[in-house]
Amino acid sequence: MGEMRNSLGIAKPPGATRVVAAMSGGVDSSVVAALLAREGYDVVGVTLQLYDHGAAVKKRGTCCAGRDIHDAKRVAEKLGIAHYVLDYEERFRRAVMQDFADAYARGETPIPCVRCNERIKFGDLLALAKDLRADALATGHYVRRVMGSEGPELHRAADLARDQSYFLFATTKEQLSLLRFPLGELPKSEVRRIAQSLGLPVAAKPDSQDICFVPQGRYTQIVERLRPDASLPGDIVDQDGRIVGRHPGIIHFTVGQRKGLGLSGNGEPLFVLRLDADSRRVVVGPRDLLRTQKIRLEGVNLLAHPPDPCAVKVRSARPSVPARVTVHEDRAAEVELLAPEDAVAPGQACVFYEEEGTRMLGGGWIARTEPARVAA
């Protein structure tokens, strides 16, 4: 007969189990803290101040701004749990915001939420949890942690419409040993209902929509402030290098973009095929040249080796597609898509899944793409 474990899978009674709850001030993380407190866990709420909340306090729909810190405090007070606010502004600026601007300056399309999870929430916050001698770090992510034959696995959320596994591909096995995701089995509607039933002051608060440090989605303002050289004008050229127009800076464009090119009178619609940061050129062409068959990945993280074939996602909102993945020793990988995908952009992530099932196996950053062969 095995030892008794609590609802977090830890061999202690809840009252003897310390859990750090990451509290952003939103509904999801507040419900996580509330559920743990209701079960009797020793809950310590932690909120990270990530950027100038004085400038963002009036902006709704973001996390970690001034109002959100205030909301997290109110929830902690109602639950009667300890709550700490940590100033991570400088760390966040260097590890996430500067990386975001640098990626755009390189002609990439970055995903700052992955960097934040990797470097701040699952990096620094886990280190803090260890310093506090916590048994676990709980977050409001919609993803499932499932115990497998070789240890904990990361699976898609039960509510696939809310699944955030794509953004957690950089999670390591060591981190997963301490992480817990209490909302992974719940639909968002149930999370809202729980918040209302417990009388949480954030029960009706809207979900965050934008990148937290980008007001009204105007990311170019952030990039221009951190990397002024990224907004220098340049040429728009076709695939043969012929100049067909001018642009105000490569940061205004992403692979696959059609609108906003300022080009007209062409025989067929033109799309952004790639961005050449060194020459400040935006390369455009017909849609069939957007089709990608092979992808080079860097910074690969593996929770399990991907089988052949597996399934991959090249954008968070796209469905997974069959692929073959060859992993190299230098944290690089080659991905061959069994059917071409359009507009695969450097800077995005390619995330691996079981072809059948819900398990997320890891992933990497898209460094280069190779066009699919066009039939003659």
Coordinates of C-alpha atoms in Angstrom, one line a residue:
M1 CA 0.0 0.0 0.0
G2 CA 1.5 3.3 -1.1
E3 CA 1.9 6.4 1.0
M4 CA -0.9 8.8 1.2
R5 CA -0.5 12.0 -0.9
N6 CA -2.4 15.2 -0.8
S7 CA -4.2 16.7 -3.9
L8 CA -0.9 18.2 -5.1
G9 CA 0.7 14.7 -5.1
I10 CA 2.9 15.5 -2.1
A11 CA 3.3 13.0 0.8
K12 CA 2.3 15.5 3.5
P13 CA -1.0 16.7 4.9
P14 CA -2.1 20.1 3.3
G15 CA -1.4 22.0 6.5
A16 CA 2.2 20.9 6.5
T17 CA 2.6 21.7 2.7
R18 CA 3.9 25.1 1.8
V19 CA 2.8 26.4 -1.6
V20 CA 3.9 29.6 -3.3
A21 CA 1.0 30.9 -5.4
A22 CA 1.9 33.2 -8.2
M23 CA -0.7 35.9 -8.0
S24 CA -1.0 38.3 -11.0
G25 CA -4.2 39.9 -9.7
G26 CA -6.3 38.2 -12.4
V27 CA -9.1 35.7 -11.9
D28 CA -7.2 32.6 -12.7
S29 CA -4.3 33.0 -10.3
S30 CA -6.7 34.3 -7.6
V31 CA -8.8 31.1 -7.9
V32 CA -5.7 29.0 -7.6
A33 CA -4.7 30.7 -4.4
A34 CA -8.3 30.4 -3.1
L35 CA -8.6 26.7 -3.9
L36 CA -5.3 25.9 -2.2
A37 CA -6.3 28.0 0.9
R38 CA -9.7 26.3 1.1
E39 CA -8.0 22.9 1.2
G40 CA -5.8 24.1 4.1
Y41 CA -2.4 24.4 2.4
D42 CA 0.1 26.8 3.8
V43 CA -0.2 29.3 1.0
V44 CA 2.2 32.2 0.3
G45 CA 1.0 34.6 -2.4
V46 CA 3.7 36.3 -4.5
T47 CA 3.1 39.1 -7.0
L48 CA 5.8 40.3 -9.2
Q49 CA 6.0 44.0 -10.1
L50 CA 7.3 43.7 -13.7
Y51 CA 7.1 47.2 -15.2
D52 CA 6.2 50.8 -14.4
H53 CA 2.8 50.3 -12.9
G54 CA 2.5 54.0 -12.4
A55 CA 2.2 54.5 -16.1
A56 CA -0.1 51.5 -16.6
V57 CA -2.4 51.7 -13.6
K58 CA -5.2 53.1 -15.8
K59 CA -4.9 50.4 -18.4
R60 CA -7.3 47.5 -18.1
G61 CA -6.6 44.0 -19.4
T62 CA -3.0 43.6 -18.5
C63 CA -1.2 41.7 -15.8
C64 CA 1.3 42.8 -13.2
A65 CA 0.4 46.5 -13.5
G66 CA -0.4 48.7 -10.5
R67 CA -4.1 47.9 -10.4
D68 CA -3.4 44.2 -10.6
I69 CA -1.0 44.4 -7.7
H70 CA -3.7 46.1 -5.7
D71 CA -6.2 43.4 -6.7
A72 CA -3.8 40.6 -5.7
K73 CA -3.4 42.2 -2.3
R74 CA -7.2 42.4 -1.9
V75 CA -7.6 38.7 -2.7
A76 CA -4.8 37.7 -0.3
E77 CA -6.4 39.7 2.4
K78 CA -9.8 38.1 1.8
L79 CA -8.2 34.6 1.9
G80 CA -6.1 35.4 5.0
I81 CA -2.8 34.3 3.4
A82 CA 0.6 35.9 3.4
H83 CA 1.3 38.0 0.4
Y84 CA 4.5 39.6 -0.9
V85 CA 5.1 42.0 -3.8
L86 CA 8.6 41.8 -5.3
D87 CA 10.1 44.5 -7.5
Y88 CA 11.4 42.7 -10.7
E89 CA 11.2 45.7 -13.0
E90 CA 14.9 45.8 -13.9
R91 CA 15.1 42.0 -14.3
F92 CA 12.0 42.0 -16.5
R93 CA 13.3 44.8 -18.6
R94 CA 16.5 43.0 -19.3
A95 CA 15.3 39.5 -19.6
V96 CA 12.0 40.0 -21.4
M97 CA 11.5 43.6 -22.8
Q98 CA 15.0 44.0 -24.1
D99 CA 14.9 40.5 -25.6
F100 CA 11.6 41.4 -27.3
A101 CA 13.1 44.6 -28.9
D102 CA 16.3 42.8 -29.9
A103 CA 14.3 40.1 -31.6
Y104 CA 12.3 42.6 -33.7
A105 CA 15.5 44.4 -34.6
R106 CA 16.8 41.0 -35.9
G107 CA 13.7 40.7 -38.1
E108 CA 12.1 38.1 -35.9
T109 CA 8.6 37.8 -34.5
P110 CA 9.1 37.2 -30.7
I111 CA 6.9 35.6 -28.1
P112 CA 7.6 37.5 -24.8
C113 CA 5.2 35.4 -22.8
V114 CA 7.5 32.4 -23.3
R115 CA 10.5 34.3 -22.2
C116 CA 8.6 35.6 -19.1
N117 CA 7.6 32.0 -18.2
E118 CA 11.1 30.7 -18.8
R119 CA 13.2 33.4 -17.2
I120 CA 10.9 35.1 -14.6
K121 CA 7.9 33.0 -13.5
F122 CA 9.5 29.5 -13.8
G123 CA 13.1 30.7 -13.2
D124 CA 13.3 33.4 -10.6
L125 CA 10.0 32.6 -9.0
L126 CA 10.9 28.9 -8.6
A127 CA 14.2 30.0 -7.0
L128 CA 12.2 32.1 -4.5
A129 CA 9.9 29.2 -3.8
K130 CA 12.9 27.1 -2.9
D131 CA 14.3 29.9 -0.7
L132 CA 11.0 29.9 1.2
R133 CA 11.3 26.1 1.6
A134 CA 8.0 25.6 -0.4
D135 CA 7.0 22.2 -1.6
A136 CA 5.4 23.6 -4.8
L137 CA 4.8 26.6 -6.9
A138 CA 1.3 26.9 -8.2
T139 CA 0.3 29.1 -11.2
G140 CA -3.0 29.8 -13.1
H141 CA -1.8 28.4 -16.4
Y142 CA -4.2 26.3 -18.3
V143 CA -2.1 23.2 -18.7
R144 CA -2.0 19.8 -17.0
R145 CA 0.8 18.1 -15.0
V146 CA 0.3 14.4 -15.2
M147 CA 2.4 11.7 -13.5
G148 CA 3.7 9.2 -16.0
S149 CA 5.9 6.1 -15.6
E150 CA 9.1 8.2 -15.7
G151 CA 7.9 11.2 -13.7
P152 CA 5.7 14.3 -14.3
E153 CA 4.6 15.1 -17.8
L154 CA 3.1 18.3 -19.3
H155 CA -0.2 17.9 -21.1
R156 CA -2.6 20.1 -22.9
A157 CA -5.4 21.6 -20.8
A158 CA -8.7 19.9 -20.6
D159 CA -10.2 23.1 -22.1
L160 CA -8.4 23.1 -25.4
A161 CA -9.6 26.6 -26.2
R162 CA -7.6 27.9 -23.1
D163 CA -4.6 25.6 -23.5
Q164 CA -1.3 27.4 -22.8
S165 CA 1.1 24.5 -23.3
Y166 CA 2.6 26.1 -26.4
F167 CA 3.9 29.0 -24.2
L168 CA 5.4 26.5 -21.7
F169 CA 7.7 24.5 -24.1
A170 CA 10.8 25.8 -22.3
T171 CA 9.8 24.3 -19.0
T172 CA 12.4 21.9 -17.7
K173 CA 12.0 18.5 -16.0
E174 CA 13.5 20.0 -12.8
Q175 CA 11.0 22.9 -12.9
L176 CA 8.1 20.5 -13.5
S177 CA 8.9 18.6 -10.4
L178 CA 7.9 21.6 -8.3
L179 CA 5.2 23.2 -10.5
R180 CA 1.5 22.7 -10.1
F181 CA -1.4 23.8 -12.3
P182 CA -4.6 23.5 -10.4
L183 CA -6.8 24.9 -13.3
G184 CA -5.6 22.4 -15.9
E185 CA -8.7 20.2 -15.7
L186 CA -11.2 23.1 -15.5
P187 CA -13.0 25.1 -18.2
K188 CA -12.8 28.9 -17.9
S189 CA -16.5 29.1 -17.1
E190 CA -16.0 27.0 -14.0
V191 CA -13.1 29.1 -12.9
R192 CA -15.3 32.2 -13.1
R193 CA -18.1 30.4 -11.2
I194 CA -15.7 29.4 -8.4
A195 CA -14.4 33.0 -8.1
Q196 CA -18.0 34.2 -7.8
S197 CA -19.0 31.5 -5.3
L198 CA -16.0 32.4 -3.1
G199 CA -16.8 36.1 -3.3
L200 CA -13.4 37.0 -4.7
P201 CA -13.1 40.7 -5.6
V202 CA -11.8 39.9 -9.0
A203 CA -14.6 37.5 -10.1
A204 CA -15.8 39.8 -12.8
K205 CA -12.4 41.2 -13.9
P206 CA -11.8 40.8 -17.7
D207 CA -9.1 38.6 -19.0
S208 CA -5.8 40.2 -20.1
Q209 CA -5.6 40.6 -23.9
D210 CA -2.4 42.4 -24.9
I211 CA 1.2 41.7 -24.1
C212 CA 1.4 43.1 -20.6
F213 CA 4.0 45.8 -21.3
V214 CA 2.6 46.9 -24.7
P215 CA -0.2 49.5 -24.3
Q216 CA -3.1 48.9 -26.8
G217 CA -0.9 46.5 -28.8
R218 CA 1.4 49.2 -30.0
Y219 CA 4.6 47.2 -29.7
T220 CA 6.6 49.4 -32.1
Q221 CA 6.7 52.1 -29.5
I222 CA 8.4 49.8 -27.1
V223 CA 10.9 48.6 -29.7
E224 CA 11.7 52.1 -30.9
R225 CA 12.4 53.2 -27.3
L226 CA 14.7 50.2 -26.6
R227 CA 16.2 49.8 -30.1
P228 CA 15.9 53.1 -32.0
D229 CA 18.0 51.6 -34.9
A230 CA 15.2 49.0 -35.6
S231 CA 12.9 51.7 -37.0
L232 CA 15.3 52.9 -39.8
P233 CA 13.7 53.0 -43.2
G234 CA 14.7 50.7 -46.1
D235 CA 13.7 49.0 -49.3
I236 CA 10.9 46.6 -50.1
V237 CA 12.2 44.1 -52.7
D238 CA 10.9 41.1 -54.6
Q239 CA 12.4 37.7 -54.4
D240 CA 14.9 38.6 -57.1
G241 CA 16.1 41.7 -55.2
R242 CA 14.3 44.3 -57.4
I243 CA 13.1 47.3 -55.4
V244 CA 9.3 47.6 -55.4
G245 CA 8.8 50.1 -52.6
R246 CA 10.1 51.7 -49.3
H247 CA 9.2 50.9 -45.7
P248 CA 9.5 52.9 -42.4
G249 CA 11.3 50.1 -40.5
I250 CA 11.4 46.3 -40.5
I251 CA 9.8 46.3 -37.0
H252 CA 6.5 47.1 -38.7
F253 CA 6.4 43.8 -40.6
T254 CA 6.2 40.1 -39.9
V255 CA 6.5 37.0 -42.2
G256 CA 3.2 36.3 -43.9
Q257 CA 1.9 39.9 -43.7
R258 CA -0.1 41.2 -46.6
K259 CA -1.8 44.4 -45.5
G260 CA 0.1 47.6 -44.9
L261 CA 2.8 47.1 -47.5
G262 CA 1.9 50.2 -49.5
L263 CA 2.1 48.3 -52.7
S264 CA -0.5 48.3 -55.5
G265 CA -0.8 47.6 -59.2
N266 CA 0.7 44.1 -58.9
G267 CA -0.6 41.2 -60.9
E268 CA -1.1 39.1 -57.7
P269 CA -1.2 39.8 -54.0
L270 CA 2.2 40.2 -52.3
F271 CA 3.2 38.9 -48.9
V272 CA 6.2 39.4 -46.6
L273 CA 8.5 36.4 -47.3
R274 CA 11.3 37.3 -45.0
L275 CA 13.0 40.2 -43.2
D276 CA 16.7 41.0 -43.8
A277 CA 17.7 43.0 -40.8
D278 CA 21.3 43.6 -41.9
S279 CA 20.3 45.3 -45.2
R280 CA 17.0 46.6 -43.7
R281 CA 15.1 44.9 -46.6
V282 CA 11.6 43.6 -46.5
V283 CA 11.4 40.7 -49.1
V284 CA 7.9 40.2 -50.7
G285 CA 6.5 37.7 -53.1
P286 CA 3.5 35.5 -54.0
R287 CA 1.7 33.4 -51.4
D288 CA 3.1 30.1 -52.7
L289 CA 6.6 31.1 -51.7
L290 CA 5.4 31.4 -48.1
R291 CA 5.0 27.6 -47.9
T292 CA 7.6 26.1 -45.5
Q293 CA 8.7 22.4 -45.4
K294 CA 11.8 22.4 -43.3
I295 CA 12.6 24.4 -40.1
R296 CA 15.8 24.9 -38.2
L297 CA 15.4 25.2 -34.4
E298 CA 17.7 26.6 -31.7
G299 CA 17.4 26.6 -28.0
V300 CA 15.6 23.3 -27.9
N301 CA 14.2 22.0 -24.6
L302 CA 13.0 18.4 -24.3
L303 CA 10.7 16.9 -21.7
A304 CA 10.7 13.7 -23.8
H305 CA 12.2 12.7 -27.1
P306 CA 9.7 13.3 -29.9
P307 CA 8.7 10.1 -31.7
D308 CA 8.6 9.7 -35.5
P309 CA 6.3 11.1 -36.6
C310 CA 5.1 13.5 -33.9
A311 CA 2.9 16.6 -34.1
V312 CA 4.2 20.2 -34.0
K313 CA 2.7 23.7 -33.7
V314 CA 4.5 26.6 -35.3
R315 CA 2.1 29.3 -33.9
S316 CA 0.1 29.3 -30.7
A317 CA -3.3 29.7 -32.5
R318 CA -2.6 27.1 -35.2
P319 CA -3.5 23.4 -35.0
S320 CA -0.7 20.9 -34.6
V321 CA 0.5 19.1 -37.8
P322 CA 2.5 15.9 -38.4
A323 CA 6.2 16.3 -38.6
R324 CA 9.6 14.5 -38.2
V325 CA 12.0 16.0 -35.7
T326 CA 15.7 15.3 -35.6
V327 CA 17.3 16.6 -32.4
H328 CA 21.1 17.5 -32.4
E329 CA 23.4 17.7 -29.4
D330 CA 23.8 21.5 -29.5
R331 CA 20.2 22.1 -28.5
A332 CA 19.3 22.5 -32.2
A333 CA 16.9 20.5 -34.2
E334 CA 15.6 20.0 -37.8
V335 CA 11.9 19.8 -38.4
E336 CA 10.4 18.4 -41.6
L337 CA 6.7 19.2 -41.9
L338 CA 4.9 16.3 -43.6
A339 CA 2.6 18.9 -45.2
P340 CA 3.8 22.5 -45.9
E341 CA 2.8 25.4 -43.6
D342 CA 2.4 29.0 -44.6
A343 CA 4.2 32.0 -42.9
V344 CA 6.5 30.2 -40.5
A345 CA 8.3 33.1 -38.8
P346 CA 11.7 33.1 -37.2
G347 CA 11.4 34.1 -33.6
Q348 CA 8.3 32.0 -33.0
A349 CA 8.3 28.6 -31.4
C350 CA 7.9 25.2 -32.8
V351 CA 6.5 23.0 -30.1
F352 CA 6.4 19.2 -30.1
Y353 CA 3.4 17.0 -29.1
E354 CA 2.5 13.4 -29.3
E355 CA 0.8 12.8 -32.6
E356 CA -2.0 10.9 -30.8
G357 CA -2.8 12.3 -27.3
T358 CA -2.2 15.4 -25.3
R359 CA 1.4 15.3 -24.1
M360 CA 3.7 18.3 -24.8
L361 CA 7.2 17.0 -25.4
G362 CA 9.2 20.2 -25.7
G363 CA 10.2 22.6 -28.5
G364 CA 12.5 25.2 -29.7
W365 CA 12.9 28.7 -31.3
I366 CA 12.5 28.9 -35.1
A367 CA 15.8 30.2 -36.4
R368 CA 15.5 29.5 -40.2
T369 CA 13.0 28.1 -42.6
E370 CA 13.3 26.4 -46.0
P371 CA 10.6 27.0 -48.6
A372 CA 8.6 24.0 -49.8
R373 CA 9.4 22.8 -53.3
V374 CA 6.9 24.2 -55.7
A375 CA 5.7 21.7 -58.3
A376 CA 6.6 22.6 -61.8

